[in-house]
XYZ file of C-alpha atoms in Angstrom:
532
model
C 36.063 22.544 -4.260
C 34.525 24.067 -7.452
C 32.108 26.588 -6.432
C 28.689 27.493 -8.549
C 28.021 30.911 -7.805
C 25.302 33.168 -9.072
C 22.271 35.510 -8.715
C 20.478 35.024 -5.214
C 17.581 33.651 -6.967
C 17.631 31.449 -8.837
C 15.972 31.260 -12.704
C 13.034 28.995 -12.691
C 13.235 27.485 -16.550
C 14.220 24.291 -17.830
C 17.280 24.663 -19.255
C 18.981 26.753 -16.177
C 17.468 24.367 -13.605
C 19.264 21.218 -15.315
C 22.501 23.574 -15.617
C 22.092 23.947 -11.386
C 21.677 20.065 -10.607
C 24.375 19.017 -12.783
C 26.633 21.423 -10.847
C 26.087 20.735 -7.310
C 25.623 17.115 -7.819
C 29.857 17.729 -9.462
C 30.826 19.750 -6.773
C 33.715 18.342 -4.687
C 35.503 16.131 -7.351
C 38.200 17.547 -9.491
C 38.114 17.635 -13.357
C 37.802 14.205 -14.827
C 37.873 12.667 -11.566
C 35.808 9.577 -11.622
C 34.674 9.136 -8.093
C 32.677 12.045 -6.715
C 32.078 12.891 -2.523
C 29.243 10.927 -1.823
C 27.927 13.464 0.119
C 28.264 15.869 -2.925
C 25.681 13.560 -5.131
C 22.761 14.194 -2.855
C 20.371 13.811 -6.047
C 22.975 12.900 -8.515
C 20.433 10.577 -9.994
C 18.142 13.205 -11.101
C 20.858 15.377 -12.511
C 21.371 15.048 -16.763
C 25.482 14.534 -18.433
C 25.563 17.825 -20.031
C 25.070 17.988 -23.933
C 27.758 18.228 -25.814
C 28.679 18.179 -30.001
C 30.547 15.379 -31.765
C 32.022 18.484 -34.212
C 34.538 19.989 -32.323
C 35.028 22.200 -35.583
C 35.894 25.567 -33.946
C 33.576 28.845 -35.506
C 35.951 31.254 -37.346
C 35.884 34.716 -37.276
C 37.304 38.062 -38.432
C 37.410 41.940 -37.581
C 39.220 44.967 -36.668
C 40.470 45.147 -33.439
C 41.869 48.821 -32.549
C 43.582 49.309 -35.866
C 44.668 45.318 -36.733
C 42.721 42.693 -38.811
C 42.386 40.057 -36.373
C 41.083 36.329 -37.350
C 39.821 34.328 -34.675
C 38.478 30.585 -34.217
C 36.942 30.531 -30.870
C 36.475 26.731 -29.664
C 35.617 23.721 -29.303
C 34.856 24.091 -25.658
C 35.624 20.651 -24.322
C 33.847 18.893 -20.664
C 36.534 17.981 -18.132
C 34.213 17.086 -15.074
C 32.587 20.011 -14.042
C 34.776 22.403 -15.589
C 34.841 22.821 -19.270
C 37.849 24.843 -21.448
C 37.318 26.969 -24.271
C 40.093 26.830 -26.902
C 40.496 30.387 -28.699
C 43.485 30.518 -31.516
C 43.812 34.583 -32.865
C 46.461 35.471 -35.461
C 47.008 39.576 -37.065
C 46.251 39.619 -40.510
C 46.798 42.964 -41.013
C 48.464 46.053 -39.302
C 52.064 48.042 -38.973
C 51.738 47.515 -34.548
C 51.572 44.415 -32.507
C 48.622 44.095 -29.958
C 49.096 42.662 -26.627
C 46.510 39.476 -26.096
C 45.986 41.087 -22.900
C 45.374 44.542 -24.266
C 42.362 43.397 -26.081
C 41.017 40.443 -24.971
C 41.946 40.561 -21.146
C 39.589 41.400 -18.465
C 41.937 44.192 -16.821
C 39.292 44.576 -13.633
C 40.163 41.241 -12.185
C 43.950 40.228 -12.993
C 46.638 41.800 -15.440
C 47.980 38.938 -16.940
C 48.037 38.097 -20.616
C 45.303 35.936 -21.455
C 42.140 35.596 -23.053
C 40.271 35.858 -19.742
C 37.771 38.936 -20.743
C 35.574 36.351 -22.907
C 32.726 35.039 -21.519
C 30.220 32.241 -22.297
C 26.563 33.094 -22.817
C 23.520 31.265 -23.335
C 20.928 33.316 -24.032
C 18.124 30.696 -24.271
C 18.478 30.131 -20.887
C 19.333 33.777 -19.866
C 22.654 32.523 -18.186
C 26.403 34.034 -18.627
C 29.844 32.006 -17.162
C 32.387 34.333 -16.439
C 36.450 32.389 -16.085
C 36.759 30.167 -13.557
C 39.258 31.603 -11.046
C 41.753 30.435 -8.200
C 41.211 31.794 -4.804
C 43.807 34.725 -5.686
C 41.751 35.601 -7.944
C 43.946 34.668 -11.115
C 42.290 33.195 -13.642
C 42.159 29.925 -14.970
C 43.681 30.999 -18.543
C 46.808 30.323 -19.951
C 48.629 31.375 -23.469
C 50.427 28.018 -25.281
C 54.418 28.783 -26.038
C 54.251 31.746 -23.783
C 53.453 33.580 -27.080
C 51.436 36.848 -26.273
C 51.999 39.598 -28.825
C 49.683 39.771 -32.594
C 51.807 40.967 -35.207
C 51.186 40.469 -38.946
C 54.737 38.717 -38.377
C 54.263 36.727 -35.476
C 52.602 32.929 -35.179
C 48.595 32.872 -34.225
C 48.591 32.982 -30.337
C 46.750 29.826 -28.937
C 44.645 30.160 -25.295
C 42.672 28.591 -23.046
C 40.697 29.209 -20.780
C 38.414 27.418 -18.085
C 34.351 27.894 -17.402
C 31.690 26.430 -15.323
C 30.608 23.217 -17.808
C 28.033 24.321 -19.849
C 24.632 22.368 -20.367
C 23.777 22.821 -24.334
C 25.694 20.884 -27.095
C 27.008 24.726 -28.367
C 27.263 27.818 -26.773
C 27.937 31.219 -27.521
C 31.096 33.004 -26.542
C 31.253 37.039 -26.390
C 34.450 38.240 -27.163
C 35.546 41.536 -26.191
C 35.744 43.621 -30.016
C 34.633 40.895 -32.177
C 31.109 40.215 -30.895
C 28.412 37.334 -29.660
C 30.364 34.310 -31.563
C 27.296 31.513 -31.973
C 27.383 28.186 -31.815
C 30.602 27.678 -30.880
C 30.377 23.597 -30.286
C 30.527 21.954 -26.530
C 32.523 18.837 -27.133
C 33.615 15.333 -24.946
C 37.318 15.343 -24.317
C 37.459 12.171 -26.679
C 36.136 14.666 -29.336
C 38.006 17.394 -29.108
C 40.620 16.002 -31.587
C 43.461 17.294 -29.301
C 42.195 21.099 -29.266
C 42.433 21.312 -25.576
C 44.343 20.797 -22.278
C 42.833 19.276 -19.144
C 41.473 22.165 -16.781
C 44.280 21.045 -14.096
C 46.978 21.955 -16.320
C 45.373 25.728 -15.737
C 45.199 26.291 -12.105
C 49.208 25.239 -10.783
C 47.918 25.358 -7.080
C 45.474 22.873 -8.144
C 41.212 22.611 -8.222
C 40.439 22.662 -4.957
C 39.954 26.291 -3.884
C 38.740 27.271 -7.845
C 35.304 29.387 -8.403
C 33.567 29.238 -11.664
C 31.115 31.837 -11.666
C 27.899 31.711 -13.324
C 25.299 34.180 -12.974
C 21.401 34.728 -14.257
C 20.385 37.484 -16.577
C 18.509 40.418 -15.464
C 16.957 42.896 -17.033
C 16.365 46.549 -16.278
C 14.381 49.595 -17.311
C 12.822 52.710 -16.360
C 9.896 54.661 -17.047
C 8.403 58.203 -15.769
C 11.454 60.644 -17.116
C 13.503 57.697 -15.616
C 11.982 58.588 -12.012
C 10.660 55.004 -12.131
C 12.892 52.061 -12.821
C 12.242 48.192 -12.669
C 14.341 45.453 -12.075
C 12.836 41.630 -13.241
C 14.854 39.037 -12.202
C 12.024 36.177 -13.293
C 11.058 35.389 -9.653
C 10.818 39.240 -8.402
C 10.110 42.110 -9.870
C 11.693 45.132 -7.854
C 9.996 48.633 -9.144
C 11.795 51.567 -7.193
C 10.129 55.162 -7.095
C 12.320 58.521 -6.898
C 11.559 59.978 -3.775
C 12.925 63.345 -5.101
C 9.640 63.001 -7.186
C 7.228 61.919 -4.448
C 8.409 64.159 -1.829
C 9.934 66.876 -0.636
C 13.139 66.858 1.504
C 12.435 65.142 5.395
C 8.460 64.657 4.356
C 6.566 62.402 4.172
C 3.549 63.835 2.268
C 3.165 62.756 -1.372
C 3.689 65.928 -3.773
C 1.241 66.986 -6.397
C 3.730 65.207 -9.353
C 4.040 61.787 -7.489
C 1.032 60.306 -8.958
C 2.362 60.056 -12.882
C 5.309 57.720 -11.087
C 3.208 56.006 -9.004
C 0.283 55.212 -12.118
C 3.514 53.769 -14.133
C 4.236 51.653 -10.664
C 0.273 50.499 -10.996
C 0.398 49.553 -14.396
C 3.138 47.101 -13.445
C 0.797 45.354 -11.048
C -0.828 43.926 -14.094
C 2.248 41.643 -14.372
C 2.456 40.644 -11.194
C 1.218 37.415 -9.760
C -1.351 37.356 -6.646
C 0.698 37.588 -3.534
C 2.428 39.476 -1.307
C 3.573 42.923 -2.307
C 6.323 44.769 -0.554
C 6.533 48.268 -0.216
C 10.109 49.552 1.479
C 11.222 52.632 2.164
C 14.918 53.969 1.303
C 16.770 56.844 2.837
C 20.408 58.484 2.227
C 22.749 58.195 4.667
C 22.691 62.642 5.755
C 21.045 63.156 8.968
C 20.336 61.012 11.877
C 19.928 57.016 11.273
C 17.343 56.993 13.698
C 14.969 59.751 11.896
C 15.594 58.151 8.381
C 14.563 54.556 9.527
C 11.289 56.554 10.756
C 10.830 58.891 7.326
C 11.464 55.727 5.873
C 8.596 53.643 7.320
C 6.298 56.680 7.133
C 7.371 57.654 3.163
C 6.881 53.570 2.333
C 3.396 54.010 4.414
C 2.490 56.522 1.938
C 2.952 54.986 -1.255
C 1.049 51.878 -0.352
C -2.196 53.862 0.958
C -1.751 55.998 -2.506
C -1.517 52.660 -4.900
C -4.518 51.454 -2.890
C -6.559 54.434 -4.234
C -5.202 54.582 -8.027
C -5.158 50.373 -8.164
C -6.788 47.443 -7.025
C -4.687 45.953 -4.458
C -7.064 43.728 -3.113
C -5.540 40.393 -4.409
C -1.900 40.939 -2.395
C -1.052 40.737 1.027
C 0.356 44.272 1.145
C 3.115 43.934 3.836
C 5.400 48.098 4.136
C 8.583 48.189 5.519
C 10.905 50.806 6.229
C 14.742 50.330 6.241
C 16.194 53.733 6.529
C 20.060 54.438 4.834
C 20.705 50.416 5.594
C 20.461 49.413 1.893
C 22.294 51.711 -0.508
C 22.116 51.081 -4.286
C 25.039 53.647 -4.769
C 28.150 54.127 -2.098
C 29.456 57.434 -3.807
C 29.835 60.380 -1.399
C 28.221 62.354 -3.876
C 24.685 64.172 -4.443
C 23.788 62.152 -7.478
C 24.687 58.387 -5.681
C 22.323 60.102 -2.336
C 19.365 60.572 -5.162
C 19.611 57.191 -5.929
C 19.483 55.727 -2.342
C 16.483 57.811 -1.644
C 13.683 55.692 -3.259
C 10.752 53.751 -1.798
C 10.326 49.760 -3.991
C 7.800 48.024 -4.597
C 8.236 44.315 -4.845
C 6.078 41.577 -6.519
C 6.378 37.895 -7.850
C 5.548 38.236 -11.347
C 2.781 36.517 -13.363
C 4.327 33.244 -14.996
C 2.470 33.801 -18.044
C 4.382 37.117 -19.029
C 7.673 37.557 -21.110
C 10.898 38.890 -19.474
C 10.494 42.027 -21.083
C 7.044 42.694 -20.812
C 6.963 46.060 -19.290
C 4.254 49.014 -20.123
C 5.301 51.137 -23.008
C 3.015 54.407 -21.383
C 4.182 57.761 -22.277
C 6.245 59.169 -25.445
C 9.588 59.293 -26.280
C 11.782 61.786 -24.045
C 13.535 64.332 -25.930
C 16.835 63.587 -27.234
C 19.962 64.739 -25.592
C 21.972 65.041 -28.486
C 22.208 64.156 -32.160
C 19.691 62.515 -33.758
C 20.272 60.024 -36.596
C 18.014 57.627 -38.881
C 18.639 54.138 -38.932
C 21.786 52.206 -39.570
C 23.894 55.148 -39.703
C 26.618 57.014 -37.449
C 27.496 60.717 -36.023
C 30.501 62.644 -35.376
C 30.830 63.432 -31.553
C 32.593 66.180 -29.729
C 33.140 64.188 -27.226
C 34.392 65.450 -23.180
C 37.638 63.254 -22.389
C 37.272 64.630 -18.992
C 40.752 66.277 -18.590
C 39.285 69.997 -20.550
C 40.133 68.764 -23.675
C 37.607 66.823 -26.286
C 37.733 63.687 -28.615
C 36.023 63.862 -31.962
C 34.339 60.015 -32.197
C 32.478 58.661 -35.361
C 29.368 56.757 -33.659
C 27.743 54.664 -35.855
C 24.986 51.910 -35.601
C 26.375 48.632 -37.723
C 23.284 46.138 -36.189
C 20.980 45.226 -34.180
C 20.148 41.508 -34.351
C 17.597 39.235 -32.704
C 19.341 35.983 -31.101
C 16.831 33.130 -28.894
C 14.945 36.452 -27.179
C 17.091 38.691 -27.053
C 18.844 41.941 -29.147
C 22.377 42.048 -30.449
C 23.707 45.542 -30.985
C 27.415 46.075 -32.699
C 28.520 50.010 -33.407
C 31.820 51.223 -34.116
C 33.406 54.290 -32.599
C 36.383 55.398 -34.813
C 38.408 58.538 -33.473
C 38.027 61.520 -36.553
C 40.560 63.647 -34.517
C 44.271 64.231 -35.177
C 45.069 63.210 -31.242
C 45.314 60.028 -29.877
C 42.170 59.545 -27.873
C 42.796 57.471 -24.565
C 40.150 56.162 -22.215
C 37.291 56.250 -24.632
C 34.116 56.240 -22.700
C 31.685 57.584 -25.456
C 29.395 54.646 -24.806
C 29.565 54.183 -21.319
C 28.685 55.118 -17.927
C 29.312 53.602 -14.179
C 26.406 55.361 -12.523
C 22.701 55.096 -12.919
C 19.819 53.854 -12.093
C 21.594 50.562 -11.898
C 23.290 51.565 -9.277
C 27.217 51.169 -9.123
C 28.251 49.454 -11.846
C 32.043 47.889 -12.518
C 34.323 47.665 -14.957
C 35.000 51.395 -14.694
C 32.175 52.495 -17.070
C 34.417 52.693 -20.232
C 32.284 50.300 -22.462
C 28.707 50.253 -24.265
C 27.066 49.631 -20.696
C 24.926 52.931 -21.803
C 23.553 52.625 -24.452
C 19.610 52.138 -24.113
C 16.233 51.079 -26.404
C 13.444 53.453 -25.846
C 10.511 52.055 -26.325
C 7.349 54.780 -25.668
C 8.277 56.074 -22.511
C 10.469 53.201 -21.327
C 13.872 52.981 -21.434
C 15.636 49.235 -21.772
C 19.646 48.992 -20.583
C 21.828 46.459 -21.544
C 21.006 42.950 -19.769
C 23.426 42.564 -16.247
C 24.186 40.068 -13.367
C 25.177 39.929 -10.253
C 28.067 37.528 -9.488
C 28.519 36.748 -5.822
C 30.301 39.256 -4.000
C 32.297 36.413 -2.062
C 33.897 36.370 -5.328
C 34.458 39.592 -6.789
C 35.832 42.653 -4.699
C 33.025 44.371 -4.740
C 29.195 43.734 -5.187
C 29.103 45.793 -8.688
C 27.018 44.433 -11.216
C 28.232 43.208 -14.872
C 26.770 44.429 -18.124
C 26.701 42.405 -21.290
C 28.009 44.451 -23.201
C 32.004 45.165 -24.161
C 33.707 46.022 -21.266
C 35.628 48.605 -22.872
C 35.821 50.988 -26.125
C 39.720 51.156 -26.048
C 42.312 53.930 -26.652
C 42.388 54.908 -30.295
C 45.005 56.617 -32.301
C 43.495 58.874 -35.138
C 41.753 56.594 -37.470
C 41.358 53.589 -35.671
C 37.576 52.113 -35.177
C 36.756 49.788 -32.396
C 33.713 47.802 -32.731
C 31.224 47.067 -29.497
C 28.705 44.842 -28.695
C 25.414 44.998 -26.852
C 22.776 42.787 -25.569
C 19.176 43.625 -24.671
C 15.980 42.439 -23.822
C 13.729 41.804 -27.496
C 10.368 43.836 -26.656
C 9.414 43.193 -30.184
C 8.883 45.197 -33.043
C 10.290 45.403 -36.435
C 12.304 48.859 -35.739
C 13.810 50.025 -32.442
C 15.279 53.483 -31.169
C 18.977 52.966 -29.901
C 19.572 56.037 -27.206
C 23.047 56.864 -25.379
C 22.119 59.388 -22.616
C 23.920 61.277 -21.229
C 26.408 59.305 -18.521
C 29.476 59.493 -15.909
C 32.325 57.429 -15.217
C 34.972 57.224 -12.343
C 37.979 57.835 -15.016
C 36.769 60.477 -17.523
C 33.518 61.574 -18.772
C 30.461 59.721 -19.282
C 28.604 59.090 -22.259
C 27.716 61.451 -25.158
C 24.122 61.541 -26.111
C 23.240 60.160 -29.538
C 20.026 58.439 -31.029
C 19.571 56.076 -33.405
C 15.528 56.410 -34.582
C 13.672 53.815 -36.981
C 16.740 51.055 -36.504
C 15.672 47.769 -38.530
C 16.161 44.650 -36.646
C 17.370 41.909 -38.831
C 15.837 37.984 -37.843
């Protein structure tokens, strides 16, 4: 049985909810079957045929990716029952070396086989990303035609496909791992796709029964306060969570003389939120007894609620406090940075419906930067840690930042300026923040941040269910990965944020970790025009 899987909660616009009904009322027939489990169509009347294109003309494009000119035409994706498959043809252009398919355009996380499986499809309109659909061993359903795997300026293009959750729009847009957020890539009928495809059973040998084609919602998140404040909005709940390193001192539960400037930022929030309930939990780390942290929990959550009742007018929520000790960790890490971020005390709220995504208050000034500061579209040279006592010297620069249906588009391109091969590159990237654990290992662009004021805005993530990935770490759009570079080589990397408006942004890379080699290198990027 094909499996929908996604956030917890669930979106509430149009063109998401219409995505949801078409996919439960499919679920339980294979691809292009014709006569669906009755019991699966429970509604089936209300649910719309997806859109699709009659131009299954694919979208073509071009770049360098880690040291080869690589053209690309990525689609048409074409509907086979509740599956759809993306057609993506890539042939070298340039170069002396031939690239692996797999070492560039593989998601290396999940599987190591040589396919096109590390592109994803993403509609941003309605905030929703579809990851490959996978068997139960957790192969995905991606295959290369001919067997043909290696891109050499002597070799034949290299033809894949691979297999999504149908999507719901008549085009889509596919990000592909060092070539960017390809747009309207057309969603075509299988009697339109002029022979550009194979049927989504010829992908999965063991057959459809048992495959998973994960969709997820986007989420956005930010913090505020010296980052001692951060807020997760997933649409239906907004989650703010407090620092209790700022609001208290160790085993108290007495608010400290610096706790109000967190908890103001917390009450400014409550503008956006709807009248309700609000939820105010207590978090502990896991050192001590479980039986005194589920109590300093309750007792620390106690405080911040009588404390917002004094600085805000709570009078329109049901204010409900709740303590649940070391029992919900953001961060698993055996370490004193992953204990910070379990100690916290949230705040929950259903926000107002009448409020963007990425409404959030801009109080407060920018922080000071890190590291080097640079104006506009422009780049810095990096002395960057490779985590092994030795350091990689990295060309940063800013190409664009974009705005696509409500949302940013960042590209950069980190080229290695050094005379040694630089391996692991995780310049951009970090796998532990405020976030919480993050996967993917933290070697991508998954850290770098718009400040706006006193907020800063991460890359847009999801949550795919846990039943289906080994672990419950969170995605980032963003490129999963900067590469290993030999001296010379540039690798481009794309972003995707929430658009909080404005003409000009500020682009910040803090300073970051990772579980293979350093994190980040701080950089900012002031006065950055954002093209239409």
């Amino acid at each position: 049985m094909h499996q929908w899987t996604g956030t917890p909660r669930t979106r509430v616009v149009p063109a998401l909810a219409t995505v949801v009904v078409a996919a439960v009322a499919l679920a339980g027939c294979g691809a292009g079957d014709g006569a669906p489990d009755p019991a699966a169509t429970t509604g089936a009347a209300e649910a719309q045929v997806p859109a699709s294109s009659s131009d299954a003309t694919p979208v073509v494009v071009t770049g360098n990716v880690l040291g080869r000119e690589i053209e690309m035409s990525v689609g048409p994706v074409v509907l086979d029952g509740d599956l759809a498959v993306l057609r993506v043809e890539a042939e070298a252009t340039s170069g002396d070396d031939t690239l692996f398919v797999g070492e560039a355009f593989a998601n290396r996380t999940l599987s190591q086989e040589d396919t096109f499986d590390g592109v994803r499809l993403v509609d941003l309109d309605a905030g929703v990303v579809g990851e490959p659909a996978r068997a139960a061993d957790g192969v995905a359903l991606a295959s290369l035609e001919d067997d043909r795997f290696e891109l050499g300026p002597d070799e034949e293009p290299v033809v894949g496909h691979v297999a999504f959750a149908a999507p719901a729009s008549a085009t889509t847009a596919v990000l592909v791992p060092y070539l960017g957020l390809v747009e309207d890539v057309p969603v075509v009928a299988a009697d339109d796709a002029e022979g550009l495809t194979v049927p989504a059973a010829e992908l999965a040998p063991a057959g459809l029964d048992d495959v998973v084609a994960p969709t997820a919602v986007l989420e956005t998140f930010s913090t505020s306060a010296n980052d001692a404040v951060s807020t997760r909005d997933t649409d239906d709940l907004v989650s703010v969570a407090i620092d209790s390193d700022v609001l208290f001192a160790v085993d108290s539960a007495e608010l400290g003389t610096a706790s109000d400037a967190a908890l103001q930022a917390v009450a400014d929030q409550l503008a956006l939120a709807a009248d309700g309930e609000l939820v105010v939990v207590g978090h502990t780390d896991d050192q001590g007894e479980e039986a005194a942290n589920q109590e300093l929990s309750e007792r620390r959550a106690r405080a911040v609620a009588d404390r917002l009742g004094e600085i805000a007018d709570l009078g329109r929520f049901d204010v409900r406090v709740e303590g649940r000790g070391e029992t919900e960790p953001v961060a698993t890490e055996g370490t004193d940075e992953a204990r910070a971020l379990n100690r916290r005390v949230t705040v929950e709220f259903v926000p107002a419906t009448d409020r963007s995504p990425a409404e959030v208050p801009a109080a407060g000034e920018l922080t000071a930067p890190e590291g080097a500061t640079v104006d506009g579209l422009a780049g810095a040279t990096l002395e960057h840690a490779d985590g092994l006592g030795g350091t990689q010297t990295l060309h940063v620069e800013l190409v664009e930042v974009r705005r696509a249906d409500g949302y940013l588009v960042g590209t950069l391109d980190v080229r290695n300026d050094g005379t040694d091969h630089a391996a692991f590159v995780s310049v951009l990237g970090s796998v532990l923040d405020g976030r919480g654990e993050l996967g993917e290992g933290g070697l991508g662009a998954n850290n770098v941040t718009l400040l706006d004021g006193g907020v800063r805005v991460y890359p847009v993530d999801y949550l795919v269910d846990p039943a289906f990935y080994p672990d419950s770490a969170r995605s980032v759009l963003a490129d999963l990965s900067v590469g290993s570079l030999s001296p010379g080589v540039t690798s481009r990397v794309t972003v995707v944020w929430p658009d909080r408006g404005g003409e000009t942004v500020v682009v910040d890379v803090p300073d970051g970790s990772t579980e293979v080699t350093d994190g980040s290198t701080p950089v900012r990027f002031v006065d950055v025009p954002v093209a239409d």
